[in-house]
Amino acid sequence: MIAILRTLHEYKDHAKKATYDEKKNEKRLKILLTNPLTYFILISIVTFVYEWLPMFIMPILRHFSWMCLIQPNNNPLAQLTAVRGLAIGGGGLTIDWNEITQYLGSPMILPGWALANVAFGFVLIIWIIVPIVYGSNVRNLRESAVGGVVSSNFTTMSLVTAFTSFACVSAVFIHTMLFYGSKIWNLLSSKANQNKSNDMHSRLMSLYAQVPDWWYLELFAPAFIIACVVCDHAGWLPWYWVLFSLFIGAIFVLPFGYVSSITGQILHNLSVYYICILIVQSLPLASSARNTYTFIALSYVFFVQTLALVQDMKLAHYLKIGPRQLFAAQCLASLTCCTFSIGIRYMYIKRNTISTTWSIFNNTKLGWNLLNDYVGFFYGKNSPNRKLLWAFVLGAALPISTWFLSRYPRLRVLRHIHWPLILITIGWMPAIVSSGALFTWLVIGLTIFFTLGKYSFHQRRIYLTSGALDLGVNLALIFINLIFYNQKTFFPLWWGNQDPSELDSCALALKVSR
Amino acid sequence: MSEDFEKDFQLVNVYTEAEMTQFEEVGGTCSNKDNPNEACCTFRSLVIGLAFVLGMSYLHQWSNFRPAGTFISSVLTIVLVYPIGKIWSKIIPYSKPFTKKEHGFILIMSNVSWMYYSTFTYATLSTLKVLELDNLNFAYYFFFVLSIQFLGFGLAGKHNSIFVLNNENSILHYKQKVLFGDFWFGQSKLFGHKICH
């Protein structure tokens, strides 16, 4: 400590007297940290080295329920503090950047109000509402763990998060209408502002030749016809249901896209997937798996692809790449990527290689239900689930109520509450994002926002750091998976990786009712 | 031409909202200056872009049949493309310097590949696996995936004016943009330092 202090103070005193050589050494470190590129490389290397711990050597860090490890047989303690419990008081932490940001993205790049919203939602829903529901013991919820992973019965948290996911859909529509309705209407109704937005990027972009609307239409029309013909001809889905599924996907694009572009958060949307499942299960399709899944893929992928393409257009807009070149790049890449990917996959199937993975959404309760339970989510033995439909009413009521209340001068704070963001972030839990992971995500995001995030210089550094962390994680993942896990090589057993289930270091937090 | 344009920009800047200006300062990377003649869609960017699309598709599909999946994210692409472009401009005779826009062009191409992978793991995979069970014909398979990939274009064109030209929606891809800018900026600064010493 003294040494550090001395170096700091004496550096100040001797700075003027320092010889050229010393100065050079000081400078070197400074350059290393102030130059964005070297800083970026440094952080990436540090992350890369660190990530070997949670990914390979010490997987316990991914689900580190340290409070539970002190008293492994204490059930209330396990439910309250484990990573897959409620993670109260930081009792369960996820010390792995990959696990934290895999689905939610980096917390560092989000604006402060978005983080505050998620934090508010987390405390309200996970720390207050979930324990109340657990305590009330509806549907014998107390027999299984409070959070847990996906299983045949609802756990408390999966019941609550299914509710929030449904509520999210109506909340997004109402929120968009209330807050951005007039703006969107103006943009849609006046063709004139297409090139004359006040934004300087738009002015710079107006130099380039625009892409006429019919170019897009020319791509859309054949794709649309092919989709109808193929699905109908192969017997996967009648053509009129193809039309319907695309219609469902299309109505989600505008409100969800608008909200996600402002919050930067919900491109891959669980709620849209859920709605597709609910709709397809109520159609007269004889509950055939082929029909069901084709319907879901059509509407969900239509929705996501549109937003993804728009996102890249925005990137090109900032980089000042001409719209026509952008169009060429996207078309060419889509065509090659599709053809090649399908070819490879077909080749593997012809060789009778079977992949064991299913889509990520099947790890949620509703997705799991679709795959394992043929009755349907609202029918037969699942009919008590119909009460979840009240979520749509609640989801509509929440934004309306805060919007009205925020008109009173005293309650103006309520204007900043963003219900869609809260509901969708909570909707990822418990199976895909554990509460420990979300807690750590929030702690990192809020700490950085309140300490460094306010100033422009730091902000840029934060973005850079976030990118470097992602890079380090990605590299570590590639190395570890290719070299070790794909060769079925594992790290020798020790305390840090003895947990066989690898879902939580606390066994009680995963308890399942029989 | 470009001088005129800068004057225009100065005028606009006086009237822009504080938020907008701040955004410029914070980014510093969303450059206000633009050289419309900078090469973008060139032979080099097309070849590297296609190579990345093919390589990424192969890796992603291959890893789908392995016990542990791997992927290449867009951040990694940004970092990988840069040296390749630079080496190309060194090795191939008569080639011009590798530009920022070419880099961006390649990034957008590889982003399509990345989105295909992520949509695939999120939603398409289950559908394809179910459809594969009834011994499907390659033509059906191919056209089905091709059509769902291209359907997005119609709506994307329609929503272009709402999302892209509206300056409120600035967060999307901002991280990538900053990273991208810093990469180019950092490079010049690093060499600048080297020259100084």
XYZ file of C-alpha atoms in Angstrom:
711
model
C 0.000 0.000 0.000
C 2.731 2.383 1.023
C 4.626 1.568 -2.070
C 1.653 2.491 -4.213
C 1.121 5.702 -2.302
C 4.776 6.599 -2.564
C 4.872 5.962 -6.262
C 1.830 8.121 -6.739
C 3.035 11.023 -4.644
C 6.644 10.929 -5.611
C 5.720 10.710 -9.218
C 4.070 14.084 -8.852
C 7.096 15.598 -7.104
C 9.692 14.157 -9.368
C 7.800 14.415 -12.571
C 9.640 17.505 -13.645
C 13.034 16.157 -12.696
C 12.500 12.743 -14.172
C 14.974 11.688 -16.775
C 13.936 10.981 -20.297
C 14.082 7.234 -19.788
C 11.748 7.223 -16.831
C 9.289 9.395 -18.630
C 9.271 7.005 -21.503
C 8.416 4.116 -19.219
C 5.603 6.024 -17.575
C 4.332 7.001 -20.949
C 4.299 3.481 -22.232
C 1.799 2.320 -19.634
C -0.259 5.420 -20.172
C -0.381 4.873 -23.893
C -1.316 1.277 -23.293
C -4.349 2.394 -21.301
C -5.328 5.551 -23.161
C -5.024 4.194 -26.650
C -8.402 2.612 -27.423
C -6.915 -0.215 -29.413
C -4.378 -1.423 -26.888
C -6.905 -0.950 -24.106
C -9.360 -3.056 -26.059
C -6.811 -5.805 -26.648
C -5.747 -5.773 -23.002
C -9.288 -6.192 -21.708
C -10.004 -8.953 -24.229
C -6.935 -10.895 -23.146
C -7.822 -10.534 -19.472
C -11.383 -11.740 -20.167
C -10.145 -14.595 -22.291
C -7.879 -15.815 -19.509
C -10.510 -15.346 -16.828
C -13.289 -17.134 -18.735
C -11.355 -20.403 -18.520
C -12.379 -20.509 -14.870
C -16.184 -20.543 -15.198
C -16.224 -22.307 -18.546
C -13.811 -25.120 -17.931
C -11.932 -25.243 -14.658
C -14.501 -24.104 -12.138
C -18.078 -24.287 -13.468
C -19.400 -23.716 -9.965
C -18.844 -20.002 -10.578
C -21.685 -20.024 -13.056
C -24.195 -20.857 -10.354
C -22.449 -19.778 -7.236
C -25.027 -20.037 -4.431
C -22.533 -19.308 -1.711
C -25.015 -18.713 1.103
C -26.594 -22.074 0.424
C -23.179 -23.756 0.546
C -22.831 -22.691 4.181
C -25.950 -24.615 5.222
C -26.843 -27.006 2.399
C -29.831 -28.542 4.206
C -31.655 -25.384 5.116
C -34.642 -25.256 2.771
C -35.855 -21.652 3.296
C -32.304 -20.388 2.923
C -31.884 -22.339 -0.303
C -35.136 -21.036 -1.821
C -34.401 -17.451 -0.841
C -30.772 -17.094 -1.811
C -29.828 -19.683 -4.439
C -29.083 -18.698 -8.023
C -32.174 -20.541 -9.186
C -34.116 -19.444 -6.137
C -34.707 -15.746 -5.525
C -31.062 -14.612 -5.179
C -31.978 -12.296 -2.320
C -29.114 -10.260 -0.943
C -26.621 -11.533 -3.489
C -26.695 -15.022 -2.032
C -26.509 -16.490 -5.500
C -24.191 -14.939 -8.038
C -23.301 -15.789 -11.593
C -19.663 -14.884 -12.046
C -19.491 -15.615 -15.746
C -19.857 -12.930 -18.388
C -21.079 -15.469 -20.927
C -23.884 -16.721 -18.703
C -24.958 -13.201 -17.801
C -25.049 -11.661 -21.251
C -26.016 -14.656 -23.371
C -29.676 -13.708 -23.659
C -29.984 -10.267 -22.119
C -27.022 -8.640 -23.824
C -24.482 -6.512 -22.048
C -25.846 -4.384 -19.179
C -23.130 -1.794 -19.751
C -24.512 -0.424 -22.981
C -28.053 0.131 -21.757
C -29.209 3.609 -20.793
C -29.701 4.281 -17.075
C -33.461 4.524 -17.191
C -33.722 1.072 -18.764
C -31.546 -0.427 -16.033
C -33.568 1.323 -13.354
C -36.742 -0.073 -14.869
C -35.452 -3.619 -14.926
C -34.201 -3.262 -11.348
C -37.598 -1.998 -10.246
C -39.325 -4.882 -12.031
C -36.938 -7.432 -10.575
C -37.513 -6.275 -7.015
C -41.259 -5.960 -7.476
C -41.918 -9.215 -9.283
C -39.195 -11.605 -8.136
C -38.623 -10.422 -4.606
C -42.177 -9.399 -3.670
C -44.779 -11.057 -5.884
C -43.119 -14.469 -6.269
C -42.787 -15.046 -2.476
C -46.414 -14.022 -2.012
C -47.566 -16.500 -4.642
C -45.321 -19.163 -3.124
C -46.734 -18.474 0.322
C -50.325 -18.634 -0.862
C -49.615 -22.181 -2.090
C -51.898 -22.067 -5.157
C -51.735 -25.286 -7.163
C -49.443 -26.859 -4.505
C -46.547 -24.714 -5.597
C -44.745 -25.192 -2.305
C -43.987 -28.802 -3.130
C -41.414 -27.848 -5.717
C -38.644 -25.292 -5.578
C -39.482 -21.646 -5.989
C -37.510 -21.120 -9.183
C -36.012 -24.334 -10.453
C -35.789 -25.378 -14.069
C -38.407 -26.390 -16.563
C -40.460 -29.435 -15.615
C -43.875 -30.972 -16.034
C -45.405 -28.839 -13.294
C -45.277 -25.131 -12.845
C -42.892 -23.783 -10.262
C -43.846 -20.503 -8.626
C -41.503 -18.448 -10.725
C -42.390 -20.079 -14.016
C -46.063 -19.451 -13.280
C -45.411 -15.783 -12.577
C -43.133 -15.366 -15.584
C -45.613 -17.055 -17.912
C -48.081 -14.478 -16.639
C -45.702 -11.584 -17.309
C -44.876 -12.879 -20.781
C -48.554 -12.818 -21.701
C -48.995 -9.431 -20.096
C -46.063 -8.133 -22.109
C -47.900 -8.552 -25.418
C -50.801 -6.276 -24.619
C -48.497 -3.938 -22.687
C -46.294 -3.425 -25.750
C -49.235 -2.569 -27.967
C -50.807 -0.181 -25.484
C -47.480 1.399 -24.548
C -46.551 2.064 -28.168
C -49.967 3.551 -28.833
C -49.893 5.839 -25.809
C -46.314 7.057 -25.950
C -45.307 6.959 -29.612
C -48.661 6.720 -31.363
C -48.796 10.233 -32.725
C -45.169 10.138 -33.810
C -45.564 6.901 -35.713
C -48.727 8.208 -37.304
C -46.872 11.304 -38.510
C -44.055 9.227 -39.920
C -46.446 6.902 -41.677
C -48.772 9.509 -43.076
C -46.262 12.000 -44.471
C -44.180 10.689 -47.306
C -42.380 14.030 -47.425
C -40.035 13.495 -44.501
C -38.476 10.423 -45.998
C -35.272 12.234 -46.866
C -35.717 15.418 -44.941
C -35.353 14.371 -41.376
C -33.471 16.908 -39.284
C -30.926 14.310 -38.285
C -27.548 15.031 -39.811
C -26.994 11.399 -40.675
C -30.101 11.480 -42.828
C -28.807 14.600 -44.525
C -25.503 12.949 -45.258
C -27.286 9.858 -46.507
C -29.486 11.830 -48.878
C -26.515 12.036 -51.244
C -26.803 8.360 -52.053
C -29.281 6.807 -54.436
C -32.226 5.377 -52.515
C -33.633 1.914 -53.013
C -37.091 2.087 -54.572
C -39.819 0.381 -52.591
C -40.602 -2.043 -55.383
C -37.152 -3.654 -55.066
C -38.128 -4.892 -51.660
C -41.516 -5.866 -52.950
C -39.934 -7.828 -55.759
C -38.073 -9.943 -53.249
C -41.029 -10.267 -50.947
C -43.561 -11.414 -53.537
C -41.733 -14.548 -54.766
C -40.727 -15.487 -51.242
C -44.332 -15.154 -50.178
C -45.626 -17.270 -53.058
C -42.928 -19.894 -52.520
C -43.761 -20.113 -48.820
C -47.437 -20.683 -49.600
C -46.822 -23.205 -52.345
C -44.175 -25.214 -50.493
C -46.083 -25.437 -47.231
C -49.328 -26.306 -48.946
C -47.817 -28.796 -51.387
C -45.711 -30.594 -48.790
C -48.705 -30.839 -46.475
C -47.047 -28.868 -43.725
C -49.636 -26.134 -43.506
C -52.600 -25.145 -45.735
C -51.941 -21.927 -47.653
C -54.611 -19.899 -45.874
C -53.012 -20.628 -42.525
C -49.674 -19.569 -44.018
C -51.265 -16.215 -44.813
C -52.630 -16.004 -41.308
C -49.300 -16.844 -39.661
C -47.494 -14.190 -41.687
C -50.179 -11.713 -40.728
C -49.582 -12.501 -37.045
C -45.840 -11.973 -37.471
C -46.384 -8.722 -39.324
C -48.545 -7.049 -36.689
C -45.886 -7.572 -34.045
C -43.140 -5.889 -36.049
C -44.017 -2.251 -35.536
C -44.738 -2.082 -31.788
C -42.085 -4.582 -30.746
C -39.552 -3.086 -33.116
C -40.200 0.389 -31.828
C -39.868 -0.596 -28.207
C -36.825 -2.766 -28.805
C -35.053 -0.081 -30.804
C -35.459 2.352 -27.929
C -34.502 -0.052 -25.177
C -32.058 -2.088 -27.252
C -33.290 -5.141 -25.482
C -35.987 -7.354 -26.924
C -35.197 -8.377 -30.471
C -35.594 -12.074 -29.842
C -38.900 -12.054 -28.199
C -40.260 -14.821 -26.082
C -43.721 -13.273 -25.941
C -44.156 -13.405 -29.693
C -43.186 -17.063 -29.662
C -45.684 -17.692 -26.872
C -48.453 -15.966 -28.753
C -47.729 -18.045 -31.844
C -47.998 -21.184 -29.720
C -51.278 -20.089 -28.153
C -52.792 -19.164 -31.502
C -51.741 -22.334 -33.254
C -53.089 -24.496 -30.456
C -56.509 -22.942 -30.812
C -56.636 -23.425 -34.583
C -58.421 -26.439 -36.048
C -55.198 -28.186 -37.082
C -55.747 -31.585 -35.448
C -52.753 -30.839 -33.204
C -50.274 -32.137 -35.720
C -46.690 -31.341 -34.784
C -45.816 -30.532 -38.390
C -48.551 -27.929 -38.740
C -47.874 -26.428 -35.362
C -44.167 -25.977 -35.820
C -44.428 -24.714 -39.384
C -46.904 -22.092 -38.253
C -44.629 -20.963 -35.421
C -41.512 -20.828 -37.575
C -43.248 -18.818 -40.290
C -44.634 -16.098 -38.089
C -41.785 -15.878 -35.606
C -39.000 -15.876 -38.190
C -40.854 -13.347 -40.311
C -40.997 -11.063 -37.290
C -37.369 -11.510 -36.246
C -35.865 -11.362 -39.733
C -37.597 -8.092 -40.459
C -36.211 -6.499 -37.333
C -32.757 -7.944 -37.965
C -32.647 -6.502 -41.464
C -33.825 -3.128 -40.186
C -31.149 -3.227 -37.508
C -28.464 -3.712 -40.130
C -29.940 -0.902 -42.182
C -29.501 1.333 -39.173
C -25.884 0.260 -38.854
C -25.300 1.015 -42.523
C -26.984 4.369 -42.009
C -24.426 5.326 -39.383
C -21.519 3.967 -41.392
C -22.753 5.856 -44.460
C -22.992 2.835 -46.701
C -25.235 3.588 -49.657
C -28.692 1.964 -49.544
C -28.176 0.198 -52.852
C -24.901 -1.358 -51.786
C -26.518 -2.325 -48.505
C -29.363 -3.963 -50.377
C -26.894 -5.921 -52.491
C -24.937 -7.000 -49.422
C -28.006 -8.218 -47.569
C -29.465 -10.087 -50.550
C -26.232 -11.771 -51.452
C -25.429 -12.724 -47.875
C -28.940 -14.062 -47.259
C -28.862 -16.170 -50.379
C -25.418 -17.677 -49.783
C -25.945 -18.172 -46.080
C -29.269 -19.959 -46.563
C -28.163 -22.174 -49.418
C -24.954 -23.183 -47.753
C -26.446 -23.761 -44.312
C -29.272 -25.905 -45.620
C -26.869 -27.853 -47.794
C -24.627 -28.658 -44.851
C -27.532 -29.614 -42.654
C -29.053 -31.843 -45.318
C -25.704 -33.518 -45.814
C -25.482 -34.319 -42.126
C -29.020 -35.692 -42.049
C -28.389 -37.932 -45.048
C -25.430 -39.314 -43.141
C -27.835 -40.086 -40.279
C -26.078 -37.772 -37.894
C -28.540 -36.644 -35.289
C -28.254 -33.432 -33.380
C -29.546 -33.506 -29.854
C -30.260 -29.815 -29.492
C -33.689 -28.240 -29.708
C -34.502 -24.589 -29.958
C -33.861 -22.453 -26.899
C -37.516 -21.609 -26.421
C -38.245 -25.226 -25.626
C -36.527 -24.589 -22.309
C -39.420 -22.386 -21.275
C -42.551 -23.813 -19.752
C -44.770 -23.200 -22.739
C -42.232 -24.402 -25.274
C -41.630 -27.497 -23.187
C -45.363 -28.004 -23.002
C -45.624 -27.893 -26.775
C -42.949 -30.512 -27.175
C -43.908 -32.938 -24.415
C -47.568 -32.474 -23.743
C -49.994 -33.025 -26.581
C -53.112 -31.834 -24.829
C -52.513 -28.165 -25.475
C -51.826 -25.427 -23.002
C -55.433 -24.555 -22.181
C -57.154 -27.902 -22.610
C -57.704 -31.145 -20.755
C -55.640 -31.420 -17.624
C -54.108 -28.046 -18.358
C -57.405 -26.167 -18.241
C -56.569 -24.360 -14.964
C -54.016 -22.475 -17.083
C -56.881 -20.513 -18.578
C -56.673 -18.153 -15.649
C -53.391 -16.935 -17.115
C -55.403 -15.218 -19.822
C -56.154 -12.466 -17.311
C -52.572 -11.406 -17.935
C -53.646 -9.763 -21.186
C -56.063 -7.553 -19.321
C -53.487 -6.675 -16.688
C -50.848 -6.012 -19.333
C -53.142 -3.500 -20.981
C -54.104 -1.913 -17.679
C -50.555 -1.310 -16.425
C -49.329 1.184 -19.051
C -52.704 2.925 -19.156
C -52.752 3.431 -15.407
C -49.206 4.778 -15.190
C -49.863 7.000 -18.197
C -52.929 8.526 -16.564
C -51.320 8.896 -13.159
C -48.229 10.548 -14.603
C -50.404 13.459 -15.689
C -50.587 14.617 -12.092
C -47.548 16.791 -11.419
C -46.715 14.935 -8.224
C -46.581 11.578 -9.923
C -44.557 12.590 -12.948
C -41.923 10.006 -12.047
C -44.307 7.321 -13.238
C -43.788 8.529 -16.793
C -40.437 6.761 -16.811
C -41.849 3.340 -16.021
C -41.537 1.189 -19.086
C -43.789 -1.823 -18.520
C -42.957 -3.754 -21.715
C -39.261 -3.708 -20.874
C -39.866 -4.890 -17.323
C -42.275 -7.632 -18.318
C -40.192 -9.051 -21.123
C -36.975 -9.120 -19.106
C -38.691 -10.955 -16.290
C -40.287 -13.263 -18.862
C -36.904 -14.872 -19.621
C -36.789 -16.356 -16.146
C -36.424 -18.859 -14.540
C -35.167 -21.520 -16.942
C -33.301 -19.454 -19.542
C -32.073 -16.647 -17.291
C -31.779 -17.502 -13.603
C -32.484 -14.897 -10.962
C -28.849 -15.013 -9.884
C -27.784 -14.108 -13.410
C -30.252 -11.230 -13.630
C -29.199 -10.010 -10.209
C -25.528 -9.975 -11.202
C -26.471 -8.335 -14.503
C -28.242 -5.554 -12.631
C -25.464 -5.092 -10.085
C -22.830 -4.715 -12.811
C -24.989 -2.439 -14.930
C -26.058 -0.143 -12.097
C -22.590 0.036 -10.536
C -21.019 1.084 -13.776
C -23.792 3.492 -14.593
C -23.600 5.311 -11.267
C -19.817 5.399 -11.019
C -18.521 6.013 -14.516
C -21.450 6.145 -16.855
C -22.322 9.811 -16.651
C -19.395 11.262 -18.525
C -18.907 11.155 -22.225
C -15.295 10.026 -22.138
C -16.078 7.173 -19.794
C -19.152 6.194 -21.733
C -17.157 5.528 -24.810
C -14.695 3.493 -22.777
C -17.582 1.513 -21.352
C -18.829 0.559 -24.793
C -15.333 -0.442 -25.704
C -14.945 -2.500 -22.541
C -18.228 -4.236 -23.199
C -17.105 -5.144 -26.686
C -13.776 -6.398 -25.372
C -15.537 -8.574 -22.797
C -17.742 -10.064 -25.497
C -14.726 -10.754 -27.644
C -12.840 -12.439 -24.819
C -15.842 -14.616 -24.008
C -16.349 -15.573 -27.626
C -12.711 -16.555 -28.087
C -12.648 -18.537 -24.845
C -15.839 -20.329 -25.867
C -14.447 -21.301 -29.246
C -11.166 -22.555 -27.821
C -12.654 -24.487 -24.939
C -15.455 -26.068 -26.934
C -13.287 -27.048 -29.871
C -10.306 -28.312 -27.919
C -11.938 -29.902 -24.892
C -15.686 -30.432 -24.844
C -15.969 -31.631 -28.438
C -13.204 -34.154 -27.731
C -15.071 -35.166 -24.562
C -12.171 -34.067 -22.398
C -13.056 -32.661 -19.004
C -11.147 -31.004 -16.247
C -10.216 -33.411 -13.409
C -12.799 -33.482 -10.651
C -12.329 -31.169 -7.709
C -14.491 -28.993 -5.467
C -15.105 -26.439 -8.198
C -16.732 -28.811 -10.668
C -18.144 -31.645 -8.606
C -21.756 -30.633 -9.161
C -23.126 -33.121 -11.668
C -26.315 -31.292 -12.589
C -24.424 -28.084 -13.419
C -27.567 -26.045 -12.979
C -27.060 -24.855 -9.437
C -24.547 -25.471 -6.702
C -27.487 -25.722 -4.343
C -29.410 -28.985 -4.743
C -32.500 -27.862 -2.845
C -33.107 -25.026 -5.294
C -33.807 -27.602 -7.996
C -36.240 -29.762 -6.041
C -39.067 -31.089 -8.204
C -42.463 -32.241 -7.010
C -43.494 -35.779 -7.815
C -19.091 19.853 -53.093
C -17.888 18.498 -49.782
C -17.188 21.994 -48.456
C -20.700 23.077 -49.281
C -21.917 20.068 -47.487
C -19.999 20.843 -44.351
C -21.434 24.327 -44.293
C -24.865 22.812 -44.446
C -24.063 20.575 -41.566
C -22.849 23.480 -39.451
C -26.135 25.239 -40.015
C -28.105 22.221 -39.011
C -26.017 21.706 -35.946
C -27.079 25.032 -34.495
C -30.652 23.925 -34.412
C -30.266 20.326 -33.339
C -31.519 19.397 -29.919
C -29.124 19.080 -27.034
C -29.647 15.337 -26.942
C -28.679 14.964 -30.498
C -25.496 16.945 -30.048
C -24.622 14.985 -26.984
C -25.088 11.841 -28.909
C -22.561 13.076 -31.429
C -20.073 13.930 -28.719
C -20.518 10.689 -26.902
C -20.130 8.652 -30.015
C -17.572 10.762 -31.749
C -17.570 7.716 -33.938
C -20.807 8.346 -35.730
C -18.819 10.708 -37.835
C -20.418 13.888 -39.095
C -18.147 13.918 -42.078
C -18.508 11.555 -44.918
C -16.622 10.947 -48.081
C -19.188 9.726 -50.597
C -16.446 8.573 -52.944
C -14.943 6.122 -50.478
C -14.978 2.629 -51.948
C -17.495 0.285 -50.388
C -18.750 -2.524 -52.583
C -15.489 -3.698 -54.139
C -14.156 -7.039 -55.271
C -12.169 -7.269 -52.055
C -15.091 -6.612 -49.743
C -17.302 -9.017 -51.692
C -14.773 -11.839 -51.533
C -13.961 -11.402 -47.848
C -17.650 -10.957 -47.028
C -18.646 -14.121 -48.867
C -15.804 -16.040 -47.276
C -17.014 -14.970 -43.868
C -20.627 -15.838 -44.628
C -19.657 -19.294 -45.858
C -17.214 -19.943 -43.057
C -19.624 -18.850 -40.370
C -22.503 -20.866 -41.823
C -20.307 -23.932 -41.950
C -19.075 -23.506 -38.386
C -22.550 -22.882 -37.025
C -24.110 -25.867 -38.759
C -21.199 -28.110 -37.896
C -21.271 -27.164 -34.260
C -24.957 -27.983 -34.182
C -24.011 -31.632 -34.529
C -21.313 -31.495 -31.845
C -21.730 -31.860 -28.098
C -20.738 -28.248 -27.483
C -21.722 -25.537 -29.923
C -19.525 -22.640 -30.931
C -20.256 -19.457 -32.808
C -18.591 -16.356 -34.180
C -20.228 -13.197 -32.922
C -20.173 -9.852 -34.717
C -17.529 -8.443 -32.377
C -15.163 -11.190 -33.354
C -15.945 -10.581 -37.022
C -14.992 -6.928 -36.717
C -11.657 -7.851 -35.222
C -10.943 -10.662 -37.680
C -11.851 -8.761 -40.834
C -9.523 -5.859 -40.206
C -6.154 -7.630 -40.487
C -7.380 -9.688 -43.428
C -8.319 -6.539 -45.312
C -5.019 -4.917 -44.474
C -3.028 -7.943 -45.571
C -4.989 -8.081 -48.825
C -4.120 -4.473 -49.576
C -0.456 -5.252 -48.871
C -0.167 -8.496 -50.815
C -2.307 -8.030 -53.904
C -0.575 -5.673 -56.345
C -2.292 -2.426 -57.418
C -4.897 -2.665 -54.674
C -6.085 0.459 -52.907
C -6.002 0.866 -49.124
C -8.638 -1.026 -47.158
C -11.407 1.426 -46.301
C -13.754 1.764 -43.382
C -16.768 1.342 -45.624
C -15.467 -1.903 -47.035
C -15.097 -3.107 -43.474
C -18.682 -2.066 -42.780
C -19.890 -3.819 -45.912
C -18.278 -7.073 -44.786
C -19.696 -6.621 -41.304
C -23.226 -6.302 -42.661
C -22.822 -9.427 -44.769
C -21.564 -11.441 -41.840
C -24.296 -10.037 -39.610
C -26.845 -11.757 -41.852
C -25.050 -15.005 -41.183
C -25.003 -14.338 -37.454
C -28.727 -13.564 -37.426
C -29.460 -16.737 -39.359
C -27.662 -18.678 -36.664
C -29.347 -16.949 -33.768
C -32.833 -17.199 -35.279
C -32.052 -20.794 -36.057
C -31.117 -21.717 -32.495
C -34.021 -19.752 -31.077
C -36.881 -20.906 -33.227
C -36.291 -22.584 -36.593
C -34.373 -25.560 -35.263
C -37.326 -27.328 -33.660
C -39.447 -26.875 -36.761
C -36.785 -28.274 -39.034
C -36.246 -31.244 -36.755
C -39.940 -32.029 -36.746
C -40.126 -31.691 -40.517
C -37.053 -33.857 -40.992
C -38.877 -36.722 -39.336
C -41.124 -37.183 -42.353
C -38.264 -37.803 -44.709
C -38.465 -34.538 -46.500
C -37.538 -33.720 -50.012
C -34.530 -31.428 -50.423
C -36.390 -29.001 -52.683
C -39.127 -28.423 -50.128
C -36.582 -28.001 -47.400
C -34.493 -25.565 -49.379
C -37.330 -23.363 -50.561
C -38.967 -23.278 -47.163
C -35.882 -21.883 -45.449
C -35.108 -19.596 -48.371
C -38.585 -18.114 -48.267
C -38.561 -17.462 -44.530
C -35.189 -15.792 -44.937
C -36.389 -13.476 -47.691
C -39.866 -12.710 -46.396
C -38.412 -10.127 -44.046
C -37.313 -7.913 -46.927
C -40.795 -6.720 -47.792
C -41.579 -5.443 -44.328
C -38.046 -4.183 -43.726
C -38.356 -1.903 -46.731
C -41.684 -0.694 -45.453
C -40.341 0.055 -41.985
C -37.179 1.662 -43.254
C -38.536 5.175 -42.890
C -39.817 4.600 -39.376
C -36.813 3.003 -37.773
C -33.795 4.055 -39.755
C -34.548 7.674 -40.462
C -35.880 8.369 -37.002
C -33.092 9.640 -34.803
C -34.771 8.594 -31.576
C -33.982 4.953 -32.131
C -30.285 5.327 -31.713
C -29.355 2.500 -29.404
C -29.574 -0.311 -31.881
C -26.178 -1.530 -32.836
C -24.577 1.379 -31.096
C -22.055 -0.819 -29.384
C -20.918 -2.292 -32.649
C -20.629 1.128 -34.139
C -18.475 2.470 -31.337
C -16.273 -0.552 -31.364
C -15.925 -0.264 -35.079
C -15.019 3.388 -34.947
C -12.514 2.894 -32.177
C -10.850 0.173 -34.081
C -10.108 2.495 -36.956
C -9.435 5.449 -34.736
C -7.175 3.428 -32.444
C -5.191 2.103 -35.318
C -4.338 5.573 -36.571
C -3.567 6.742 -33.077
C -1.286 3.810 -32.423
C 0.686 4.484 -35.550
C 0.686 8.148 -34.687
C 2.391 7.364 -31.409
C 4.878 5.154 -33.109
C 5.836 7.947 -35.438
C 6.188 10.348 -32.518
C 8.729 8.240 -30.695
